[in-house]
Each structure stands twice: as C-alpha cells, then as structure tokens.
mmCIF file of C-alpha atoms in Angstrom:
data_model
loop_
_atom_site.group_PDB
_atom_site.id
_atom_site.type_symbol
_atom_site.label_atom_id
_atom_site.label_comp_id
_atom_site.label_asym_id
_atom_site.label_seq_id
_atom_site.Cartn_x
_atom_site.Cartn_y
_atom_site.Cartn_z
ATOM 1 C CA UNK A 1 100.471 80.415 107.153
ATOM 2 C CA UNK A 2 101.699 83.706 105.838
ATOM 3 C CA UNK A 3 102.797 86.375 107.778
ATOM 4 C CA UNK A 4 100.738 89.683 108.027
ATOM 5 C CA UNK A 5 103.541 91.978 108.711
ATOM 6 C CA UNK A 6 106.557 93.044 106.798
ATOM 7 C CA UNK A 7 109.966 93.287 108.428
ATOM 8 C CA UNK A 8 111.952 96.183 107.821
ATOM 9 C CA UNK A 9 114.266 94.601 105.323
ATOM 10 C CA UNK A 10 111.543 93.688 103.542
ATOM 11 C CA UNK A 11 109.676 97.386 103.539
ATOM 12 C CA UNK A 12 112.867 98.764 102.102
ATOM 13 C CA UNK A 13 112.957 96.127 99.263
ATOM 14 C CA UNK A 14 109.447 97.281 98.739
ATOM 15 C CA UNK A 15 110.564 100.814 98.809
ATOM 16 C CA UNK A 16 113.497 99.687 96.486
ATOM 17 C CA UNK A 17 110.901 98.167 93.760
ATOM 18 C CA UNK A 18 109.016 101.192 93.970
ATOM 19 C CA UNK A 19 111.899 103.530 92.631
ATOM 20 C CA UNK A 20 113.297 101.587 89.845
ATOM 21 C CA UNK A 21 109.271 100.859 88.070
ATOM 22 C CA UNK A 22 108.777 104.740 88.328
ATOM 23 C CA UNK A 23 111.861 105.259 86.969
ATOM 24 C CA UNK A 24 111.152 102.199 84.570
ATOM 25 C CA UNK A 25 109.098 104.642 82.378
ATOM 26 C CA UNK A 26 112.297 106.611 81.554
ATOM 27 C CA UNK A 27 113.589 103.741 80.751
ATOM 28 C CA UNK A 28 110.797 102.575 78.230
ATOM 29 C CA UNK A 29 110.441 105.688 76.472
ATOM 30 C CA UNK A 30 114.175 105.756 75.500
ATOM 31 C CA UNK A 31 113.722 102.622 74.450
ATOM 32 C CA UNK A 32 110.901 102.976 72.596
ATOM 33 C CA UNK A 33 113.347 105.831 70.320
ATOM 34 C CA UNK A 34 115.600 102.887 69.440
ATOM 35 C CA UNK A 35 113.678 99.919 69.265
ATOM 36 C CA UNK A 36 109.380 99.475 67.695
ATOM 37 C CA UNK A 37 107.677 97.693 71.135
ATOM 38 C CA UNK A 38 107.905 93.905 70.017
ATOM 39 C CA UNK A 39 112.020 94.232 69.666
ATOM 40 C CA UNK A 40 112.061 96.096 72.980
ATOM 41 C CA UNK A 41 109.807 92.977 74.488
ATOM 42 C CA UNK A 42 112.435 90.751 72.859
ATOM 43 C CA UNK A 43 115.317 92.572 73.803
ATOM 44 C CA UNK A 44 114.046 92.829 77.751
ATOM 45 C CA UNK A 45 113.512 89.598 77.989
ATOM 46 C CA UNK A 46 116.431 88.071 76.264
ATOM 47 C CA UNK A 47 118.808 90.152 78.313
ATOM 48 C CA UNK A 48 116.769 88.581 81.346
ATOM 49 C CA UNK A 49 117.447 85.714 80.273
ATOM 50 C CA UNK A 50 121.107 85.568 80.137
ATOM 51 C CA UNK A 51 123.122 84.711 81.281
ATOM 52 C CA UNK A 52 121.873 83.689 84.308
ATOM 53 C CA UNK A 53 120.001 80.900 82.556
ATOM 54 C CA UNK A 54 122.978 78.742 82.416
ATOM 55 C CA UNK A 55 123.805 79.695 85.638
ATOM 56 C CA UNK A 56 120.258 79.058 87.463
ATOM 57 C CA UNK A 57 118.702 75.738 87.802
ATOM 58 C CA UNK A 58 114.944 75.557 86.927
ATOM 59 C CA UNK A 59 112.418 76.171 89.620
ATOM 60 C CA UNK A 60 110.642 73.073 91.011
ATOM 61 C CA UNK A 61 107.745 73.344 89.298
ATOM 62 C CA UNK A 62 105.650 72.861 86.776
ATOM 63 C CA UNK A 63 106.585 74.364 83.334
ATOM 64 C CA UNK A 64 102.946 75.529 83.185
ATOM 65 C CA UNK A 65 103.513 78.068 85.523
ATOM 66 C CA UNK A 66 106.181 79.147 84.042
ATOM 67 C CA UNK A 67 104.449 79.750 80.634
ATOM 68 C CA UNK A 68 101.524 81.356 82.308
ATOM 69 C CA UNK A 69 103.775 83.833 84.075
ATOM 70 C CA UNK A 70 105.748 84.544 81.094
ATOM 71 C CA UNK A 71 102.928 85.030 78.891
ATOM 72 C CA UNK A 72 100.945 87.342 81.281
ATOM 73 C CA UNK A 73 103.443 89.258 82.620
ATOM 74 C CA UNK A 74 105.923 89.546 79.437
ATOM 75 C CA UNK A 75 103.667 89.550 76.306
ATOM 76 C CA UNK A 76 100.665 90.737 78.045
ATOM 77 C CA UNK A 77 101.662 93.189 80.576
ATOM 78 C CA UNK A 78 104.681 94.805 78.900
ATOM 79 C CA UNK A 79 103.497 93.757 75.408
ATOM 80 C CA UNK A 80 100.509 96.044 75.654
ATOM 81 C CA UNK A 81 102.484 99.048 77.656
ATOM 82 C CA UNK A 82 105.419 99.336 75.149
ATOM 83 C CA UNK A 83 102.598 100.171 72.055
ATOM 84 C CA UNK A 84 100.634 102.110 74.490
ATOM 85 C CA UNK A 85 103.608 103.972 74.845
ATOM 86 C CA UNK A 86 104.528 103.809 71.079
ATOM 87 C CA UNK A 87 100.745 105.030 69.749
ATOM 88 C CA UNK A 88 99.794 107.667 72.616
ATOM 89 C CA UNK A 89 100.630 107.596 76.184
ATOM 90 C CA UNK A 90 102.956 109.487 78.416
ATOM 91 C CA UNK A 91 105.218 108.234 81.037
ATOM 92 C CA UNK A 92 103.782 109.837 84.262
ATOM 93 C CA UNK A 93 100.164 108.997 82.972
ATOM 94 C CA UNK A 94 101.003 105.457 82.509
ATOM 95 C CA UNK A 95 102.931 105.338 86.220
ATOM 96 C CA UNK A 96 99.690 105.574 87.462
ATOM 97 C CA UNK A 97 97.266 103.697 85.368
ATOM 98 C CA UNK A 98 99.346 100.786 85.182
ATOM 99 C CA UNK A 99 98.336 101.110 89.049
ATOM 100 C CA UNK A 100 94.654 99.911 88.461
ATOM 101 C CA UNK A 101 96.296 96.549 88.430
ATOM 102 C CA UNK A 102 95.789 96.714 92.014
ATOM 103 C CA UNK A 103 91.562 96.148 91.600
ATOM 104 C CA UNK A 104 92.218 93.815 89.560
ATOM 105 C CA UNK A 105 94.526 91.825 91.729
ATOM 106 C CA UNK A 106 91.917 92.475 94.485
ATOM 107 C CA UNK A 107 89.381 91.118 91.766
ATOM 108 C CA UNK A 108 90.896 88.245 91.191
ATOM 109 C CA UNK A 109 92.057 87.377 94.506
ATOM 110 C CA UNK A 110 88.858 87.273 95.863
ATOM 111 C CA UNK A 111 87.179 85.032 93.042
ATOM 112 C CA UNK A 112 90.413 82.903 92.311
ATOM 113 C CA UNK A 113 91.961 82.650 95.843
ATOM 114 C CA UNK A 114 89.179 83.566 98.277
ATOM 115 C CA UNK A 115 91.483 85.907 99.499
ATOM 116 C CA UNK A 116 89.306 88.865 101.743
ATOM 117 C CA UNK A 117 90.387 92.084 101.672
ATOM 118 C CA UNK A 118 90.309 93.971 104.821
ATOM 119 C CA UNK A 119 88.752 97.423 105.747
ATOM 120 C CA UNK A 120 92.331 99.470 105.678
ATOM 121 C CA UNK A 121 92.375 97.959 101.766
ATOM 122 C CA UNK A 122 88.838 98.804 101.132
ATOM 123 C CA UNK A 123 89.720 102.372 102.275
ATOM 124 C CA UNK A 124 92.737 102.128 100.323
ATOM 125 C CA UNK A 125 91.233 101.113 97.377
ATOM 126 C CA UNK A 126 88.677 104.074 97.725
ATOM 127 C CA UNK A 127 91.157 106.770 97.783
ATOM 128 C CA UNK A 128 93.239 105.608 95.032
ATOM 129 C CA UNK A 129 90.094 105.524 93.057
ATOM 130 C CA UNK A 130 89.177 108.984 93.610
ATOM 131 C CA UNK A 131 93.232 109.596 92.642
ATOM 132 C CA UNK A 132 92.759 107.641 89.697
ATOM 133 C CA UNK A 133 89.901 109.614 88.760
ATOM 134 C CA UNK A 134 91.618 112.733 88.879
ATOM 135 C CA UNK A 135 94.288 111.662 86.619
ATOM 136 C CA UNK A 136 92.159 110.203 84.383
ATOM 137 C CA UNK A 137 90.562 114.337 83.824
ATOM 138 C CA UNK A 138 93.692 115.135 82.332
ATOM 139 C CA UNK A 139 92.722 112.399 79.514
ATOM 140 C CA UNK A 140 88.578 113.673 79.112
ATOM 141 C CA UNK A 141 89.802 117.593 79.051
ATOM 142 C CA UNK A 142 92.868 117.503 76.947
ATOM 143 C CA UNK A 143 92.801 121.060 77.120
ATOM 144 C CA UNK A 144 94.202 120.812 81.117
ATOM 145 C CA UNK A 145 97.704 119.475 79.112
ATOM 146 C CA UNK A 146 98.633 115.624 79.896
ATOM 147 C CA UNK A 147 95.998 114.285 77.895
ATOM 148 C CA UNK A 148 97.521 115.953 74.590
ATOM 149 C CA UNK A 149 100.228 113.736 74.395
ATOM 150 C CA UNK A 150 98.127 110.558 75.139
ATOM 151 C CA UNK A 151 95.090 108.745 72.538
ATOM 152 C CA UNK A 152 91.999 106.445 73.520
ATOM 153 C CA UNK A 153 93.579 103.757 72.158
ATOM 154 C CA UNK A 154 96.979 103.987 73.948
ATOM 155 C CA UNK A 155 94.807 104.562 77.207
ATOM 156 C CA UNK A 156 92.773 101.387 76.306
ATOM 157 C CA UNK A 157 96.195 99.414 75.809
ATOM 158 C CA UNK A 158 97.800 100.545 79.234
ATOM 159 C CA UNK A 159 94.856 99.219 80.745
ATOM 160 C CA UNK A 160 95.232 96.287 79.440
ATOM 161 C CA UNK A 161 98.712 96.121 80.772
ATOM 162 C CA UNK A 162 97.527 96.415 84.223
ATOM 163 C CA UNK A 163 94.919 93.409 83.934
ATOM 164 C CA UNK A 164 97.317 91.165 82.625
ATOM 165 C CA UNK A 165 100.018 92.392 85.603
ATOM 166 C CA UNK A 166 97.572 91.579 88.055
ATOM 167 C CA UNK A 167 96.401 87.820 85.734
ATOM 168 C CA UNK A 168 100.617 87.379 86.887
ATOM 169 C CA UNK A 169 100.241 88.083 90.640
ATOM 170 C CA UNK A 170 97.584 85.849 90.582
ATOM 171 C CA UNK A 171 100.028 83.082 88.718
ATOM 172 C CA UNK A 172 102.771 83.535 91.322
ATOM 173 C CA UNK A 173 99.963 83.049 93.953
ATOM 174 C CA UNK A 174 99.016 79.796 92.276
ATOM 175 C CA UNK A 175 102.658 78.596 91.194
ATOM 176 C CA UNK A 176 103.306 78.828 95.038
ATOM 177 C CA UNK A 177 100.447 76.721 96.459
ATOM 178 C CA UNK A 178 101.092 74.230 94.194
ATOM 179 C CA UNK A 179 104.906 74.314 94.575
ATOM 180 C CA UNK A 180 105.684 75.991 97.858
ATOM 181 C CA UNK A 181 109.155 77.039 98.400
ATOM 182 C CA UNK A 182 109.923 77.881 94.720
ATOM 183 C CA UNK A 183 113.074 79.983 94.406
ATOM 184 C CA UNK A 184 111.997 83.481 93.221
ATOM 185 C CA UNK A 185 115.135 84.417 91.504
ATOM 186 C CA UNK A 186 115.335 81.379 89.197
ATOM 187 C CA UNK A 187 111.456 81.674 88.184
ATOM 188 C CA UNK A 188 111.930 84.985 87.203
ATOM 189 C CA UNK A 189 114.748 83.592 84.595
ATOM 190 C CA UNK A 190 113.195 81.228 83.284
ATOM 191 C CA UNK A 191 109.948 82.820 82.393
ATOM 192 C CA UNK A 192 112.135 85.770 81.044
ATOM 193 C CA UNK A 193 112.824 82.782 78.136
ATOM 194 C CA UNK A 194 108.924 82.553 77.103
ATOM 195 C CA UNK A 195 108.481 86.266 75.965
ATOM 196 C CA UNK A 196 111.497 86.195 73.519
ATOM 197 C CA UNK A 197 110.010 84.001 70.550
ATOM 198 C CA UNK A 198 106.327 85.593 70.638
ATOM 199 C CA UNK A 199 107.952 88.816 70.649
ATOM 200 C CA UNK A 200 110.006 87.924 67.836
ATOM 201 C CA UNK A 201 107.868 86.573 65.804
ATOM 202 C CA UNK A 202 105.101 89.132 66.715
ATOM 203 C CA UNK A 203 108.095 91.863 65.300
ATOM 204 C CA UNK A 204 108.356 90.069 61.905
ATOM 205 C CA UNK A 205 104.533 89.490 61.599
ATOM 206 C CA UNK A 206 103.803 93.668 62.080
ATOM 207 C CA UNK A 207 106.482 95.936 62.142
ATOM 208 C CA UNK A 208 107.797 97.479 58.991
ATOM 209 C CA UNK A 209 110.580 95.686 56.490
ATOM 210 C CA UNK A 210 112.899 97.889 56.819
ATOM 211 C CA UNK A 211 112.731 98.149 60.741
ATOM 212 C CA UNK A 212 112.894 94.791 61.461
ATOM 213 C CA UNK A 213 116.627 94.266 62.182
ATOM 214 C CA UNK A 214 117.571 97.285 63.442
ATOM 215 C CA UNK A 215 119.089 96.270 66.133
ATOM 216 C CA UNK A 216 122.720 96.490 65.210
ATOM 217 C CA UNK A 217 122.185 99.986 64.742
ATOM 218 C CA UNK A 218 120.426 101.254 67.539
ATOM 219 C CA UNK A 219 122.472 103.506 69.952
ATOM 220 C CA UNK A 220 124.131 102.764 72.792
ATOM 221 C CA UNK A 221 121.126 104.691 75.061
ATOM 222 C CA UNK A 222 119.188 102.513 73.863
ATOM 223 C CA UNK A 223 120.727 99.230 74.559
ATOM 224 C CA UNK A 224 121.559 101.106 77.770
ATOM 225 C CA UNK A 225 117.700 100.920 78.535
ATOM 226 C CA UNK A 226 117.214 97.803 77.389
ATOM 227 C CA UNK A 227 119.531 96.991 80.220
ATOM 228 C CA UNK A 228 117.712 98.604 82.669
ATOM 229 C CA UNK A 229 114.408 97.362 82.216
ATOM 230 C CA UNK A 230 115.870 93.648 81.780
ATOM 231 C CA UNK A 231 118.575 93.235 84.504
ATOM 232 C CA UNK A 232 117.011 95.944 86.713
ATOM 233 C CA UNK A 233 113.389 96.159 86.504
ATOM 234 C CA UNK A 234 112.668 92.520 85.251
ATOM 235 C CA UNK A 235 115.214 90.005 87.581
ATOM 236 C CA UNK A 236 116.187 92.393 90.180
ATOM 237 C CA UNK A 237 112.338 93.965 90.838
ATOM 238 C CA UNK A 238 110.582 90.873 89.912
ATOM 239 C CA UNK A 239 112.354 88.916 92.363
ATOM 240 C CA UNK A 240 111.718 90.521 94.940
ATOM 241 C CA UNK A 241 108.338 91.465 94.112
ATOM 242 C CA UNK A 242 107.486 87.829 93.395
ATOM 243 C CA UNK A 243 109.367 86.814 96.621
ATOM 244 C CA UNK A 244 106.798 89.212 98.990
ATOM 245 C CA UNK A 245 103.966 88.117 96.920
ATOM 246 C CA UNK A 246 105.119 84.867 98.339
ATOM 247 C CA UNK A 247 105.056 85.316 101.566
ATOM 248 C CA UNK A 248 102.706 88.038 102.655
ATOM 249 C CA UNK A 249 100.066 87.094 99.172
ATOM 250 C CA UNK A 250 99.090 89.539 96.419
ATOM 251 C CA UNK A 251 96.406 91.684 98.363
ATOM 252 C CA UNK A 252 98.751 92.686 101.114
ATOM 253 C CA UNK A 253 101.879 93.460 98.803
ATOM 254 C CA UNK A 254 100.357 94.798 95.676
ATOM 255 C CA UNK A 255 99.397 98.032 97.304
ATOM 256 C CA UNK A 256 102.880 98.909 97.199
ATOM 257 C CA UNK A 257 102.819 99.367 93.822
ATOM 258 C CA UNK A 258 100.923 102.333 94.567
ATOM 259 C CA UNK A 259 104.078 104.706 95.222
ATOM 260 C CA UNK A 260 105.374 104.330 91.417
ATOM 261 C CA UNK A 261 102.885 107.018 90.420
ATOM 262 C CA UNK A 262 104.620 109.554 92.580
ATOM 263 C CA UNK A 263 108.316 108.262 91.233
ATOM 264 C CA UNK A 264 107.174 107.670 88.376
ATOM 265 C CA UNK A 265 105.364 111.381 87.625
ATOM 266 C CA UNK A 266 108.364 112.945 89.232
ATOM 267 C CA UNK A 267 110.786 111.607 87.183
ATOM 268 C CA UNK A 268 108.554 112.026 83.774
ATOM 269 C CA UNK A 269 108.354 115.826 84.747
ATOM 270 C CA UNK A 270 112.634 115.819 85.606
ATOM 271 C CA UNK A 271 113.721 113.977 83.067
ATOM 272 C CA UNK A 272 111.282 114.135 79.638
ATOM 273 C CA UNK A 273 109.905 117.719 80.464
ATOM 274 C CA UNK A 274 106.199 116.166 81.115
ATOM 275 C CA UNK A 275 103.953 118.998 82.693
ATOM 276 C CA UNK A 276 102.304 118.038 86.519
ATOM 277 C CA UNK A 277 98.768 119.876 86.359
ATOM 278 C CA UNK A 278 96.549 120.719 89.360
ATOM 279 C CA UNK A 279 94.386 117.340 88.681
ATOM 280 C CA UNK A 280 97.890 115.361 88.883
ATOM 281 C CA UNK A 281 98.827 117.169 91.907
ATOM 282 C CA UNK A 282 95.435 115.793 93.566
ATOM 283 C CA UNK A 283 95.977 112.133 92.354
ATOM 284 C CA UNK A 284 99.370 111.990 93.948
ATOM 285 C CA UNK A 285 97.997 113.383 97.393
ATOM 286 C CA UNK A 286 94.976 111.011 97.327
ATOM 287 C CA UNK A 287 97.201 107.886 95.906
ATOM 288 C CA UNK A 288 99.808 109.088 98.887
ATOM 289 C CA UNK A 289 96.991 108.584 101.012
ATOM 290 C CA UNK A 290 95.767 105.551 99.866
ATOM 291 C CA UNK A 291 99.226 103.993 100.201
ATOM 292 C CA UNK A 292 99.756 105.657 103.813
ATOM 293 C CA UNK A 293 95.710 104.110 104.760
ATOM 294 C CA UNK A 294 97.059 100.282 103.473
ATOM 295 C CA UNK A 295 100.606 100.289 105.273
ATOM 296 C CA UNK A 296 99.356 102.013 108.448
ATOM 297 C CA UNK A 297 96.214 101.064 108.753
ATOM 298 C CA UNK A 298 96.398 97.715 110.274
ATOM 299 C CA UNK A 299 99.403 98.767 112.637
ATOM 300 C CA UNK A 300 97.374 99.444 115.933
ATOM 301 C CA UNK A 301 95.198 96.466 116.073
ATOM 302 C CA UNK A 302 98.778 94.529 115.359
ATOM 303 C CA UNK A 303 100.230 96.162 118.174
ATOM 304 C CA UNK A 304 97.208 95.797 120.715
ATOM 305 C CA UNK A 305 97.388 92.356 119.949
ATOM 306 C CA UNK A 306 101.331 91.660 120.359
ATOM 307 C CA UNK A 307 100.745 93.732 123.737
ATOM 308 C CA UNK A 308 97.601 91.229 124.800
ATOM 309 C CA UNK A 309 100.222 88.266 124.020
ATOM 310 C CA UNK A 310 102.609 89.612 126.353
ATOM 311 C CA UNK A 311 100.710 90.557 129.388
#
C-alpha cells in the first residue's frame, strides 16, 4: 500500500526537482546554440549514461520497461522539446506547457491504472487550467509579446513533449507493479542508454552535412549544458522523481511539477531577457494556486483522522 503523505525529506526533494527543470530550460536553450536537438538528445543521454553504467548493476526487471521508459521519456519527451525549442518556442512558455503533462498523467492513470483522483486534484487541475489558459493568450495575441518568439508548430511539438512525459510516469507506474522494489537510481541509467542510438541515427538521417559532427567544436558552454541536463536534470531529478512516483503513484506526485512554471519563467526573464506580461503574471498566481489546492488540500482530513486514531 502506498503512502498518502510525503515526509519532509521527501517535500524538499520535491522542492529540489522543481528548481533544477525550471532552470533546465536555461540549460536547453544554451544547448540548443551549440548542438541541432538530435545531438543534444544524444549528448544528454550519453553523459547519463556514463559512467555510472559500469558502475550500476541493472535493475531487476524486465528490459521492456526499460525500453519503454527510454523511448518515452528520452526520444519522445525531450526529443520533441529540444525542436520545439529549435523551430519556435521560448523557455518560460515551454516551463509551463510542458506542465499539461499533468492531465495527461491524470488521463492515463485513470484508464491505465484505475487510479481516482480526488477532489483537492480535481480543484487543482481546474485552476491550473484556467493558468494554462492564460498563458496560452500570449500565443493567440502575439501582439501581448511572448507569443512572438514562439510558432504553431513549436507549440504543437511541446505538447507533444508533455504527453509522452506523462506515457513515462505511467511506465514507472507499471515497471513497479510488475517489479516492486526496483532501484530508482540504476533504472534511470540504464534507460539513459536507449535514447543515444535513435538520437544518433535520427541526427544523420535529418540534420545538415556539414553539422553533423560538430561536436568537437562546440564550446565549452555548451558541453557545460549538456552536463547539466544529463548529470543534473536526467540522473539526479529523475531519480528522485521516479523514486516518489514509486511510492506515493503518479497522481499524487506529478502535481509537483506544477512549480517549474514559476522557476522556470523566472529564470527565462533573469537570465535570457524573456518579457513576463500581465497574462503570465495571472498563470503563475492561478498555477501557484493550483499547486497550494493539491499539497494542502488533503492536510485537514489527514490530520482529523491521525487525531481520531489517537483518542
């Protein structure tokens, strides 16, 4: 049975995984200046990779799972977000879209898992809609100033980023009832090794001749990114990430993911120069308050019931 209620240690991991995939963005785009979106797939996931695949033993379980995973969360997740990012998308806009993979977790949990979402998630879910909304203005009036920067297809892409996130919550969720107990840290590594030959051979099917092994010559910000988003926001996130999905399930943890916008805008306006307008402002105070409404909202039943226990 999993438990319903995180200990601290485990809200500050939460907290933890928030910062470094809003600052992941930052990350991406610098990237992206370096390396075209398959090589900086390959190069995430091959710094992922090692060396801690020599030094980790394989999960106990079945390699399936392990290409699933890999597959949706590496070529499909991050495959789609890198060209989204390449063709037309900012890095505070795509902070928060990326965040729709939270109704499609809740989606799939119910009609995969059977897993019921309860009223402080419904109202959850509610707000962020309305917050999702009024980011998504900035995209139909390009005249209020984010959407300028951004095109339909890039927007379609980064959507497609979130489904496939949410397709790998679901895999974790199904890795773990078939193999309870699986070690987080060493799944993680060895699904890092699936991306690296689709993305490789997905870079010399469609990117340009004379871009294709540019890699020796890329700067050392960019391998500095590539860094990041490997040994930072792939093992170190992903492991814990995958670890609460584990233990709490996907509907109760992948609300979380709902702070990034706010990190994630924040350090797009700080860092790349990226204008907040007044409909941004309004989607981080609803999204705020949609994360607030999930983490709060089942605390006084909780604690009527721990006091009923102990009388």
């Amino acid at each position: 049975m999993q438990n319903t209620s995180l200990t601290g240690r485990e809200l500050l991991a939460a907290l933890g995984i928030v910062i470094i995939w809003g600052t992941n963005f930052i990350a991406m785009k610098v990237g992206l200046r370096s390396f075209t979106p398959f090589q900086l797939g390959a190069a995430r996931y091959l710094l992922a990779m090692l060396p801690l695949i020599f030094l980790v033993p394989a999960p106990r379980l079945h390699w399936k799972w392990l290409l699933l995973y890999g597959l949706c969360q590496g070529v499909g997740q991050f495959g789609l977000v890198f060209l989204s990012l390449k063709i037309g998308m900012t890095a505070a806009l795509a902070s928060v879209l990326l965040q729709t993979q939270l109704f499609f977790t809740a989606l799939l949990s119910f009609f995969v898992l059977a897993e019921k979402p309860g009223r402080p998630l419904l109202a959850g879910l509610a707000l962020a809609a309305l917050g999702l909304c009024c980011f998504a203005m900035n995209y139909l009036l390009p005249a209020a100033g984010a959407a300028a920067a951004t095109t339909a297809l890039g927007f379609a892409l980064c959507l497609g980023g979130a489904s496939m996130w949410a397709a790998s919550n679901i895999v974790v969720r199904l890795a773990q009832q078939a193999a309870p107990g699986f070690a987080p840290l060493s799944f993680l590594v060895w699904c890092s090794a699936v991306p690296v030959l689709p993305f490789v051979a997905l870079s010399l099917l469609f990117d340009a001749p004379g871009s294709r092994w540019q890699w020796t010559n890329a700067p050392w910000q960019g391998w500095v990114a590539v860094a990041y988003l490997g040994w930072v926001a792939t093992i170190f996130a992903y492991s814990m990430w995958t670890g609460l999905i584990q233990r709490h399930g996907a509907n109760r943890i992948a609300p979380f993911s709902l702070g990034v916008p706010v990190v994630g805008i924040a350090s797009g306006m700080l860092v790349l120069g990226e204008s907040v307008t007044a409909w941004q402002w309004a989607g981080i105070a609803l999204i705020v308050a949609a994360l607030a409404c999930v983490l709060l909202g089942g605390r006084p039943r909780a604690v009527a019931v721990a006091r009923a226990d102990s009388a």
